């Protein structure tokens, strides 16, 4: 490592090295070392291109490319000594390369700058995370589909305002999350397609006078094409923001289901039993089994959305092109990515392991006058009543049942007739929860037949 007081990368015009506080505020090596593999891949692609275009000799480029592999293996094996004086991963790698191969190392930075280098490294890193998120979401979708398939026709209460609304099927509820996660998945795919342009060769901001081949480095690094404007290429962090925005929405979905699990696993609901593998106990209350994983997933949205807001704030006032403010992009994205992957994996584990308590679900499905809408619909269909009148008649019957402390199917035909004399015994057919859900056959409805169609569609898609 360098022992000079002024920096060996840019120390030419400096008489003295930086203050210790300057070094502390300036250095990003503490975290951007996570992009070491991307940095070395980018540099190897750049060196190969410099040789192909005749800007470097083949032997210099070969020495650089080999030396970079040695640096990578040192980093991977943990023997590499990172230096804060060398600021960031880019200069740490280059300085070590110089120690290993000598003079040719100084030729690697021809026709590029740290500005296009960092944009390239960070894009490659975010692209890998997008791929990981897509994998994680697909696995979670599979877990939800399996739950839906197991209980496609089990009944449970559907809620609005967390008040009993109408019976739905367990399968339908599970498949609602499949739809949300399916949109999350395509959001990441869309972001990936949009971001996949190479910044490398944009140099500091204006491009370069060397005859470089940006198409070649773009291809080598798996980009679809080089970014078309060098100023934009080094100043753009949209790709990181899109990743954070997509992550925020996905985490919000995870948080909603986590909240349901917290409610459903309570002694008051008993809709689901979470596995011991994803629960914790209490050090004082022996009966407790807490849904900690769900609670932590519910909280993760906070830091992911925080990262999204933080990066928007970092970017919003920056004139083109690169400003050092942009170094603050990485920690936010690293933290959000780590926590999203963790939340996806934990949710997948919980969904796979959880047991739906079919009897509790069914008992709850029938309480709270959940089939009142079915009764009103029956009055419309069987007696040709306007829906508003049917709503009123049903309301009177609900009030009667409520005052007696019973549910709608417990009323007698005489009770019904006392409110509206044309009601017949057929009405009792629609008051059962299984008939209720089976009747909701409209496209996208909760009927088991419809739910099974959606399950089949998703299994095919996956
Ligand atoms: N560590 C810097 C970052 O993460 C690398 C780019 C530095 N560029 C510069 N012109 N100082 O943004």
Short mmCIF file of C-alpha atoms and ligand atoms in Angstrom, two decimals:
data_model
loop_
_atom_site.label_atom_id
_atom_site.label_comp_id
_atom_site.label_asym_id
_atom_site.label_seq_id
_atom_site.Cartn_x
_atom_site.Cartn_y
_atom_site.Cartn_z
CA UNK A 1 0.00 0.00 0.00
CA UNK A 2 1.11 3.58 -0.57
CA UNK A 3 3.08 5.32 2.12
CA UNK A 4 3.13 8.75 0.43
CA UNK A 5 1.41 11.54 2.31
CA UNK A 6 -0.08 13.00 -0.88
CA UNK A 7 -2.25 10.64 -2.92
CA UNK A 8 -0.45 8.62 -5.58
CA UNK A 9 -3.51 8.69 -7.85
CA UNK A 10 -4.00 12.44 -7.94
CA UNK A 11 -1.20 13.83 -5.73
CA UNK A 12 0.64 15.64 -8.57
CA UNK A 13 -0.74 19.06 -7.78
CA UNK A 14 -0.85 18.56 -3.98
CA UNK A 15 1.90 19.54 -1.56
CA UNK A 16 0.36 17.86 1.49
CA UNK A 17 -1.84 14.86 2.27
CA UNK A 18 -5.40 15.19 3.57
CA UNK A 19 -6.41 15.89 7.13
CA UNK A 20 -7.51 12.80 9.05
CA UNK A 21 -11.09 14.11 9.16
CA UNK A 22 -10.96 14.72 5.40
CA UNK A 23 -9.93 11.11 4.90
CA UNK A 24 -12.74 9.92 7.16
CA UNK A 25 -15.45 11.86 5.35
CA UNK A 26 -14.02 11.11 1.91
CA UNK A 27 -13.35 7.38 2.05
CA UNK A 28 -15.94 4.93 0.73
CA UNK A 29 -13.75 1.82 0.87
CA UNK A 30 -15.48 0.70 4.10
CA UNK A 31 -18.53 -0.20 2.05
CA UNK A 32 -17.76 0.00 -1.68
CA UNK A 33 -15.38 -2.97 -1.31
CA UNK A 34 -18.60 -4.94 -1.83
CA UNK A 35 -18.24 -4.01 -5.50
CA UNK A 36 -14.76 -5.53 -5.86
CA UNK A 37 -15.83 -8.29 -8.26
CA UNK A 38 -17.74 -5.81 -10.42
CA UNK A 39 -14.82 -3.37 -10.39
CA UNK A 40 -12.41 -6.03 -11.55
CA UNK A 41 -14.78 -7.34 -14.22
CA UNK A 42 -15.15 -3.77 -15.53
CA UNK A 43 -11.40 -3.17 -15.54
CA UNK A 44 -10.70 -6.47 -17.28
CA UNK A 45 -13.24 -5.62 -19.99
CA UNK A 46 -11.73 -2.15 -20.35
CA UNK A 47 -8.16 -3.51 -20.66
CA UNK A 48 -9.20 -6.08 -23.27
CA UNK A 49 -10.87 -3.31 -25.27
CA UNK A 50 -7.80 -1.05 -25.01
CA UNK A 51 -5.70 -3.85 -26.51
CA UNK A 52 -8.20 -4.65 -29.26
CA UNK A 53 -8.30 -0.98 -30.32
CA UNK A 54 -4.50 -0.73 -30.26
CA UNK A 55 -4.43 1.78 -27.40
CA UNK A 56 -2.50 -0.67 -25.21
CA UNK A 57 -0.07 -3.38 -26.30
CA UNK A 58 -1.33 -6.91 -26.02
CA UNK A 59 1.35 -7.72 -23.45
CA UNK A 60 0.45 -4.76 -21.20
CA UNK A 61 -3.24 -5.62 -21.41
CA UNK A 62 -2.49 -9.26 -20.65
CA UNK A 63 -0.40 -8.31 -17.61
CA UNK A 64 -3.22 -6.08 -16.39
CA UNK A 65 -5.91 -8.71 -16.90
CA UNK A 66 -3.86 -11.41 -15.16
CA UNK A 67 -2.84 -9.09 -12.34
CA UNK A 68 -6.47 -8.14 -11.74
CA UNK A 69 -7.32 -11.80 -11.24
CA UNK A 70 -4.61 -12.02 -8.60
CA UNK A 71 -6.07 -8.95 -6.87
CA UNK A 72 -9.52 -10.53 -6.97
CA UNK A 73 -8.31 -13.75 -5.43
CA UNK A 74 -6.60 -11.77 -2.65
CA UNK A 75 -9.83 -9.94 -1.95
CA UNK A 76 -11.90 -13.11 -2.04
CA UNK A 77 -9.54 -14.96 0.28
CA UNK A 78 -9.50 -12.04 2.73
CA UNK A 79 -5.77 -11.33 2.51
CA UNK A 80 -6.18 -7.98 0.72
CA UNK A 81 -5.38 -4.96 2.88
CA UNK A 82 -7.86 -2.17 2.18
CA UNK A 83 -6.59 1.35 2.74
CA UNK A 84 -8.75 4.35 3.61
CA UNK A 85 -6.05 6.63 2.25
CA UNK A 86 -6.84 5.11 -1.15
CA UNK A 87 -10.47 6.20 -0.73
CA UNK A 88 -12.41 3.64 -2.64
CA UNK A 89 -12.41 0.20 -4.25
CA UNK A 90 -11.27 1.59 -7.61
CA UNK A 91 -8.04 3.11 -6.28
CA UNK A 92 -7.39 0.25 -3.85
CA UNK A 93 -7.50 -2.25 -6.71
CA UNK A 94 -5.37 -0.13 -9.02
CA UNK A 95 -2.73 0.55 -6.36
CA UNK A 96 -2.43 -3.15 -5.57
CA UNK A 97 -2.26 -3.97 -9.28
CA UNK A 98 0.72 -1.58 -9.52
CA UNK A 99 2.46 -3.42 -6.70
CA UNK A 100 1.93 -6.72 -8.48
CA UNK A 101 2.63 -5.87 -12.14
CA UNK A 102 4.41 -2.52 -12.00
CA UNK A 103 4.34 0.03 -14.83
CA UNK A 104 1.54 -1.37 -17.06
CA UNK A 105 -0.92 -0.85 -14.18
CA UNK A 106 -0.62 2.89 -14.74
CA UNK A 107 -1.99 2.45 -18.28
CA UNK A 108 -5.29 0.86 -17.22
CA UNK A 109 -6.98 4.19 -16.53
CA UNK A 110 -6.48 5.36 -20.15
CA UNK A 111 -9.75 6.57 -21.68
CA UNK A 112 -11.83 6.21 -18.55
CA UNK A 113 -12.44 7.95 -15.21
CA UNK A 114 -13.62 6.88 -11.80
CA UNK A 115 -16.91 8.53 -12.71
CA UNK A 116 -17.81 6.06 -15.44
CA UNK A 117 -16.05 3.32 -13.50
CA UNK A 118 -18.17 3.73 -10.37
CA UNK A 119 -21.37 4.04 -12.40
CA UNK A 120 -20.48 0.79 -14.21
CA UNK A 121 -19.57 -1.09 -11.03
CA UNK A 122 -22.69 0.03 -9.22
CA UNK A 123 -24.94 -0.83 -12.16
CA UNK A 124 -23.46 -4.32 -12.34
CA UNK A 125 -24.02 -4.72 -8.59
CA UNK A 126 -27.62 -3.48 -8.71
CA UNK A 127 -28.30 -5.69 -11.74
CA UNK A 128 -27.23 -8.76 -9.73
CA UNK A 129 -29.56 -7.69 -6.91
CA UNK A 130 -32.44 -7.29 -9.34
CA UNK A 131 -31.82 -10.85 -10.49
CA UNK A 132 -31.71 -12.03 -6.87
CA UNK A 133 -34.95 -10.19 -6.08
CA UNK A 134 -36.65 -11.81 -9.08
CA UNK A 135 -35.53 -15.25 -7.85
CA UNK A 136 -36.69 -14.52 -4.31
CA UNK A 137 -40.08 -13.26 -5.43
CA UNK A 138 -40.61 -16.25 -7.73
CA UNK A 139 -39.85 -18.62 -4.84
CA UNK A 140 -42.31 -16.78 -2.60
CA UNK A 141 -44.98 -16.88 -5.31
CA UNK A 142 -44.53 -20.65 -5.49
CA UNK A 143 -45.04 -20.91 -1.73
CA UNK A 144 -48.27 -18.88 -1.90
CA UNK A 145 -49.56 -20.94 -4.85
CA UNK A 146 -48.92 -24.15 -2.88
CA UNK A 147 -50.92 -22.76 0.06
CA UNK A 148 -53.71 -21.72 -2.30
CA UNK A 149 -53.82 -25.14 -3.90
CA UNK A 150 -53.99 -26.94 -0.55
CA UNK A 151 -56.96 -24.85 0.59
CA UNK A 152 -58.63 -23.69 -2.61
CA UNK A 153 -62.13 -24.29 -1.22
CA UNK A 154 -61.60 -23.69 2.50
CA UNK A 155 -63.75 -20.80 3.66
CA UNK A 156 -62.67 -17.86 5.77
CA UNK A 157 -64.04 -14.41 6.47
CA UNK A 158 -63.17 -11.72 3.95
CA UNK A 159 -62.71 -8.33 5.58
CA UNK A 160 -63.11 -4.69 4.77
CA UNK A 161 -62.13 -2.23 7.52
CA UNK A 162 -61.05 -5.44 9.31
CA UNK A 163 -64.78 -6.01 9.87
CA UNK A 164 -66.34 -9.22 8.58
CA UNK A 165 -67.55 -8.52 5.05
CA UNK A 166 -68.25 -11.66 2.98
CA UNK A 167 -66.91 -15.21 3.09
CA UNK A 168 -63.98 -15.85 0.78
CA UNK A 169 -61.82 -18.88 0.15
CA UNK A 170 -58.37 -19.38 1.64
CA UNK A 171 -57.10 -20.06 -1.86
CA UNK A 172 -58.46 -16.73 -3.06
CA UNK A 173 -56.75 -14.85 -0.25
CA UNK A 174 -53.40 -16.55 -0.95
CA UNK A 175 -53.72 -15.85 -4.67
CA UNK A 176 -54.27 -12.13 -3.97
CA UNK A 177 -50.64 -12.02 -2.78
CA UNK A 178 -49.55 -13.95 -5.85
CA UNK A 179 -50.98 -11.14 -8.00
CA UNK A 180 -49.18 -8.46 -5.96
CA UNK A 181 -45.89 -10.34 -6.09
CA UNK A 182 -46.35 -10.98 -9.80
CA UNK A 183 -46.48 -7.22 -10.36
CA UNK A 184 -43.41 -6.80 -8.16
CA UNK A 185 -41.57 -9.33 -10.27
CA UNK A 186 -42.34 -7.52 -13.52
CA UNK A 187 -41.42 -4.19 -11.93
CA UNK A 188 -37.92 -5.56 -11.32
CA UNK A 189 -37.80 -7.02 -14.84
CA UNK A 190 -38.82 -3.65 -16.32
CA UNK A 191 -36.20 -1.82 -14.27
CA UNK A 192 -33.56 -4.29 -15.41
CA UNK A 193 -34.38 -3.82 -19.09
CA UNK A 194 -34.26 -0.02 -18.74
CA UNK A 195 -31.01 0.15 -16.77
CA UNK A 196 -28.99 -2.24 -18.90
CA UNK A 197 -26.86 0.34 -20.74
CA UNK A 198 -23.13 0.63 -20.14
CA UNK A 199 -21.68 3.85 -18.70
CA UNK A 200 -18.12 2.64 -19.31
CA UNK A 201 -16.20 4.90 -21.69
CA UNK A 202 -18.21 8.00 -20.82
CA UNK A 203 -14.98 8.87 -18.97
CA UNK A 204 -15.14 11.84 -16.59
CA UNK A 205 -18.18 13.40 -18.28
CA UNK A 206 -17.42 14.30 -21.89
CA UNK A 207 -16.25 11.06 -23.48
CA UNK A 208 -12.62 10.58 -24.52
CA UNK A 209 -10.26 11.42 -27.37
CA UNK A 210 -8.97 7.83 -27.44
CA UNK A 211 -10.46 5.58 -30.09
CA UNK A 212 -12.23 3.30 -27.62
CA UNK A 213 -14.90 0.74 -28.48
CA UNK A 214 -17.79 1.16 -26.06
CA UNK A 215 -19.85 -1.44 -27.88
CA UNK A 216 -17.23 -4.05 -27.05
CA UNK A 217 -17.05 -3.31 -23.31
CA UNK A 218 -20.85 -3.09 -23.12
CA UNK A 219 -21.14 -6.55 -24.68
CA UNK A 220 -18.43 -8.08 -22.50
CA UNK A 221 -20.22 -6.87 -19.36
CA UNK A 222 -23.64 -8.11 -20.50
CA UNK A 223 -25.11 -4.69 -21.22
CA UNK A 224 -27.51 -4.30 -24.13
CA UNK A 225 -25.72 -1.21 -25.47
CA UNK A 226 -23.53 1.71 -24.39
CA UNK A 227 -25.35 4.66 -22.78
CA UNK A 228 -25.87 7.28 -25.49
CA UNK A 229 -24.92 10.44 -23.58
CA UNK A 230 -21.69 10.63 -21.60
CA UNK A 231 -22.98 13.34 -19.23
CA UNK A 232 -26.07 11.29 -18.42
CA UNK A 233 -24.05 8.08 -18.15
CA UNK A 234 -21.97 9.37 -15.23
CA UNK A 235 -24.72 11.45 -13.59
CA UNK A 236 -27.57 8.92 -13.74
CA UNK A 237 -28.65 7.06 -10.63
CA UNK A 238 -32.19 6.30 -11.87
CA UNK A 239 -31.30 2.62 -11.92
CA UNK A 240 -30.60 2.65 -8.19
CA UNK A 241 -33.76 4.65 -7.51
CA UNK A 242 -35.89 2.27 -9.57
CA UNK A 243 -34.42 -0.62 -7.64
CA UNK A 244 -35.30 1.11 -4.37
CA UNK A 245 -38.78 2.05 -5.57
CA UNK A 246 -39.53 -1.49 -6.73
CA UNK A 247 -38.06 -2.80 -3.47
CA UNK A 248 -40.23 -0.42 -1.44
CA UNK A 249 -43.43 -1.54 -3.14
CA UNK A 250 -42.47 -5.20 -2.78
CA UNK A 251 -41.55 -4.70 0.89
CA UNK A 252 -44.90 -2.96 1.41
CA UNK A 253 -46.66 -6.07 0.08
CA UNK A 254 -44.60 -8.30 2.35
CA UNK A 255 -45.44 -6.01 5.24
CA UNK A 256 -49.17 -6.30 4.61
CA UNK A 257 -49.06 -10.07 4.73
CA UNK A 258 -46.77 -9.92 7.77
CA UNK A 259 -49.43 -7.81 9.49
CA UNK A 260 -52.06 -10.42 8.60
CA UNK A 261 -49.88 -13.16 10.05
CA UNK A 262 -49.47 -11.23 13.29
CA UNK A 263 -53.26 -10.90 13.57
CA UNK A 264 -54.07 -14.40 12.33
CA UNK A 265 -51.64 -16.16 14.66
CA UNK A 266 -53.09 -14.48 17.76
CA UNK A 267 -55.15 -16.51 20.24
CA UNK A 268 -58.16 -14.35 19.34
CA UNK A 269 -58.03 -15.34 15.64
CA UNK A 270 -56.23 -18.69 15.46
CA UNK A 271 -56.46 -18.63 11.65
CA UNK A 272 -52.91 -19.91 11.24
CA UNK A 273 -50.24 -21.61 13.28
CA UNK A 274 -46.72 -20.47 12.48
CA UNK A 275 -43.95 -23.02 12.66
CA UNK A 276 -41.54 -23.07 15.59
CA UNK A 277 -38.79 -22.43 13.06
CA UNK A 278 -40.12 -18.93 12.44
CA UNK A 279 -41.29 -17.99 15.94
CA UNK A 280 -39.69 -17.08 19.23
CA UNK A 281 -40.70 -17.56 22.86
CA UNK A 282 -40.87 -15.17 25.78
CA UNK A 283 -38.33 -15.23 28.59
CA UNK A 284 -41.06 -14.63 31.19
CA UNK A 285 -44.38 -15.87 29.74
CA UNK A 286 -44.09 -19.61 29.09
CA UNK A 287 -47.22 -19.79 26.90
CA UNK A 288 -45.96 -17.26 24.36
CA UNK A 289 -45.04 -18.02 20.76
CA UNK A 290 -44.30 -14.74 19.04
CA UNK A 291 -44.41 -14.05 15.29
CA UNK A 292 -41.12 -12.11 15.36
CA UNK A 293 -40.15 -12.82 11.77
CA UNK A 294 -43.46 -11.37 10.58
CA UNK A 295 -43.02 -8.32 12.79
CA UNK A 296 -39.50 -7.70 11.49
CA UNK A 297 -40.64 -8.07 7.89
CA UNK A 298 -43.37 -5.56 8.70
CA UNK A 299 -40.69 -3.14 9.91
CA UNK A 300 -38.27 -3.60 6.98
CA UNK A 301 -40.34 -1.38 4.69
CA UNK A 302 -39.27 1.51 6.93
CA UNK A 303 -35.60 1.29 6.13
CA UNK A 304 -36.13 0.38 2.46
CA UNK A 305 -38.48 3.28 1.87
CA UNK A 306 -36.09 5.45 3.89
CA UNK A 307 -33.27 4.53 1.51
CA UNK A 308 -35.44 5.46 -1.46
CA UNK A 309 -36.23 8.86 0.04
CA UNK A 310 -32.61 9.43 1.09
CA UNK A 311 -31.26 8.81 -2.40
CA UNK A 312 -33.90 11.01 -4.01
CA UNK A 313 -32.83 13.78 -1.62
CA UNK A 314 -29.15 13.21 -2.44
CA UNK A 315 -29.82 13.48 -6.18
CA UNK A 316 -32.43 16.20 -6.47
CA UNK A 317 -30.15 19.24 -6.27
CA UNK A 318 -27.10 18.03 -8.19
CA UNK A 319 -26.06 19.91 -11.32
CA UNK A 320 -24.68 17.69 -14.08
CA UNK A 321 -22.57 15.68 -14.14
CA UNK A 322 -20.85 13.80 -11.24
CA UNK A 323 -20.73 15.27 -7.72
CA UNK A 324 -19.22 13.55 -4.72
CA UNK A 325 -22.67 13.56 -3.11
CA UNK A 326 -23.33 10.56 -5.32
CA UNK A 327 -20.93 8.45 -3.27
CA UNK A 328 -23.76 8.40 -0.70
CA UNK A 329 -25.84 6.24 -3.04
CA UNK A 330 -24.25 2.92 -2.17
CA UNK A 331 -24.86 2.35 1.52
CA UNK A 332 -28.55 3.05 1.08
CA UNK A 333 -28.88 0.57 -1.76
CA UNK A 334 -26.71 -2.07 -0.05
CA UNK A 335 -28.80 -1.90 3.11
CA UNK A 336 -32.10 -1.97 1.24
CA UNK A 337 -30.99 -4.91 -0.91
CA UNK A 338 -29.74 -6.93 2.07
CA UNK A 339 -32.97 -6.40 3.94
CA UNK A 340 -35.24 -7.07 0.98
CA UNK A 341 -33.52 -10.41 0.29
CA UNK A 342 -33.76 -11.33 3.96
CA UNK A 343 -37.43 -10.39 4.13
CA UNK A 344 -38.23 -12.38 0.96
CA UNK A 345 -36.44 -15.46 2.28
CA UNK A 346 -38.04 -15.22 5.73
CA UNK A 347 -41.49 -14.75 4.23
CA UNK A 348 -41.00 -17.71 1.93
CA UNK A 349 -40.05 -19.84 4.92
CA UNK A 350 -43.03 -18.71 6.95
CA UNK A 351 -45.51 -19.23 4.13
CA UNK A 352 -44.14 -22.69 3.38
CA UNK A 353 -44.25 -23.73 7.04
CA UNK A 354 -47.49 -22.16 8.25
CA UNK A 355 -50.58 -24.28 8.90
CA UNK A 356 -53.98 -22.84 8.13
CA UNK A 357 -56.49 -23.89 10.82
CA UNK A 358 -59.35 -24.92 8.58
CA UNK A 359 -61.94 -25.27 11.38
CA UNK A 360 -61.21 -21.86 12.92
CA UNK A 361 -61.33 -20.28 9.47
CA UNK A 362 -64.67 -21.91 8.71
CA UNK A 363 -66.21 -21.00 12.08
CA UNK A 364 -65.11 -17.40 11.65
CA UNK A 365 -66.37 -17.35 8.05
CA UNK A 366 -69.95 -17.91 9.18
CA UNK A 367 -69.99 -15.40 12.03
CA UNK A 368 -70.58 -11.67 11.82
CA UNK A 369 -73.56 -11.99 9.41
CA UNK A 370 -71.07 -12.63 6.61
CA UNK A 371 -73.78 -13.88 4.23
CA UNK A 372 -76.01 -10.79 4.55
CA UNK A 373 -75.11 -9.76 1.00
CA UNK A 374 -76.11 -13.23 -0.24
CA UNK A 375 -79.49 -12.77 1.45
CA UNK A 376 -79.97 -9.36 -0.19
CA UNK A 377 -78.93 -10.76 -3.58
CA UNK A 378 -81.45 -13.61 -3.12
CA UNK A 379 -84.26 -11.11 -2.47
CA UNK A 380 -83.31 -9.34 -5.71
CA UNK A 381 -83.13 -12.57 -7.70
CA UNK A 382 -86.03 -14.56 -6.22
CA UNK A 383 -88.47 -11.74 -5.41
CA UNK A 384 -87.38 -9.22 -8.06
CA UNK A 385 -86.84 -6.63 -5.33
CA UNK A 386 -84.82 -3.48 -6.11
CA UNK A 387 -81.39 -3.91 -4.47
CA UNK A 388 -81.86 -0.86 -2.19
CA UNK A 389 -85.08 -2.36 -0.75
CA UNK A 390 -83.41 -5.77 -0.40
CA UNK A 391 -80.58 -4.08 1.49
CA UNK A 392 -83.14 -2.57 3.88
CA UNK A 393 -85.01 -5.85 4.47
CA UNK A 394 -81.71 -7.67 5.09
CA UNK A 395 -80.65 -4.94 7.52
CA UNK A 396 -83.82 -5.55 9.56
CA UNK A 397 -83.11 -9.30 9.64
CA UNK A 398 -79.50 -8.68 10.76
CA UNK A 399 -80.80 -6.43 13.55
CA UNK A 400 -83.25 -9.17 14.62
CA UNK A 401 -80.50 -11.82 14.70
CA UNK A 402 -78.18 -9.46 16.54
CA UNK A 403 -80.78 -8.76 19.23
CA UNK A 404 -81.22 -12.49 19.73
CA UNK A 405 -77.53 -13.18 19.77
CA UNK A 406 -77.72 -15.60 16.82
CA UNK A 407 -76.53 -15.68 13.20
CA UNK A 408 -78.68 -15.29 10.08
CA UNK A 409 -79.09 -19.05 9.34
CA UNK A 410 -80.41 -19.51 12.93
CA UNK A 411 -83.53 -17.39 12.23
CA UNK A 412 -86.72 -19.34 11.43
CA UNK A 413 -88.82 -18.95 8.30
CA UNK A 414 -91.48 -17.24 10.46
CA UNK A 415 -88.87 -14.73 11.65
CA UNK A 416 -88.03 -14.03 8.03
CA UNK A 417 -91.67 -13.72 7.00
CA UNK A 418 -92.33 -11.29 9.81
CA UNK A 419 -89.96 -8.88 8.06
CA UNK A 420 -91.02 -9.72 4.49
CA UNK A 421 -93.85 -12.13 3.88
CA UNK A 422 -92.74 -13.31 0.40
CA UNK A 423 -89.53 -14.92 1.66
CA UNK A 424 -89.51 -18.71 1.18
CA UNK A 425 -87.49 -21.56 2.64
CA UNK A 426 -85.17 -21.45 -0.41
CA UNK A 427 -83.45 -18.50 1.21
CA UNK A 428 -81.61 -20.83 3.61
CA UNK A 429 -79.63 -22.24 0.67
CA UNK A 430 -77.73 -18.99 0.22
CA UNK A 431 -77.03 -18.40 3.91
CA UNK A 432 -74.39 -21.15 4.14
CA UNK A 433 -70.81 -20.01 3.64
CA UNK A 434 -69.90 -22.77 1.18
CA UNK A 435 -72.83 -21.90 -1.07
CA UNK A 436 -71.94 -18.25 -0.70
CA UNK A 437 -68.38 -18.63 -1.99
CA UNK A 438 -69.38 -21.18 -4.65
CA UNK A 439 -71.84 -18.65 -6.07
CA UNK A 440 -69.19 -15.95 -6.61
CA UNK A 441 -68.25 -17.21 -10.06
CA UNK A 442 -67.66 -13.86 -11.72
CA UNK A 443 -64.21 -13.57 -13.32
CA UNK A 444 -61.68 -12.98 -10.53
CA UNK A 445 -64.25 -14.00 -7.90
CA UNK A 446 -63.68 -16.16 -4.84
CA UNK A 447 -65.49 -19.34 -6.03
CA UNK A 448 -63.17 -22.37 -5.72
CA UNK A 449 -63.67 -23.06 -9.44
CA UNK A 450 -62.33 -19.61 -10.32
CA UNK A 451 -59.48 -19.82 -7.82
CA UNK A 452 -58.36 -23.15 -9.30
CA UNK A 453 -58.26 -21.54 -12.75
CA UNK A 454 -55.93 -18.85 -11.42
CA UNK A 455 -53.75 -21.41 -9.67
CA UNK A 456 -53.44 -23.33 -12.94
CA UNK A 457 -52.56 -20.14 -14.83
CA UNK A 458 -49.81 -19.26 -12.37
CA UNK A 459 -48.37 -22.76 -12.26
CA UNK A 460 -48.12 -22.62 -16.03
CA UNK A 461 -46.51 -19.15 -15.91
CA UNK A 462 -43.90 -20.23 -13.39
N1 LIG B 1 -15.78 6.77 -4.53
C1 LIG B 1 -16.40 7.52 -5.55
C2 LIG B 1 -17.93 7.25 -5.55
O1 LIG B 1 -18.32 6.28 -4.99
C3 LIG B 1 -15.86 7.16 -6.90
C4 LIG B 1 -15.93 8.25 -7.92
C5 LIG B 1 -15.05 9.38 -7.56
N2 LIG B 1 -14.99 10.35 -8.59
C6 LIG B 1 -14.43 11.52 -8.40
N3 LIG B 1 -14.45 12.34 -9.42
N4 LIG B 1 -13.94 11.89 -7.24
O2 LIG B 1 -18.71 7.98 -6.09
#
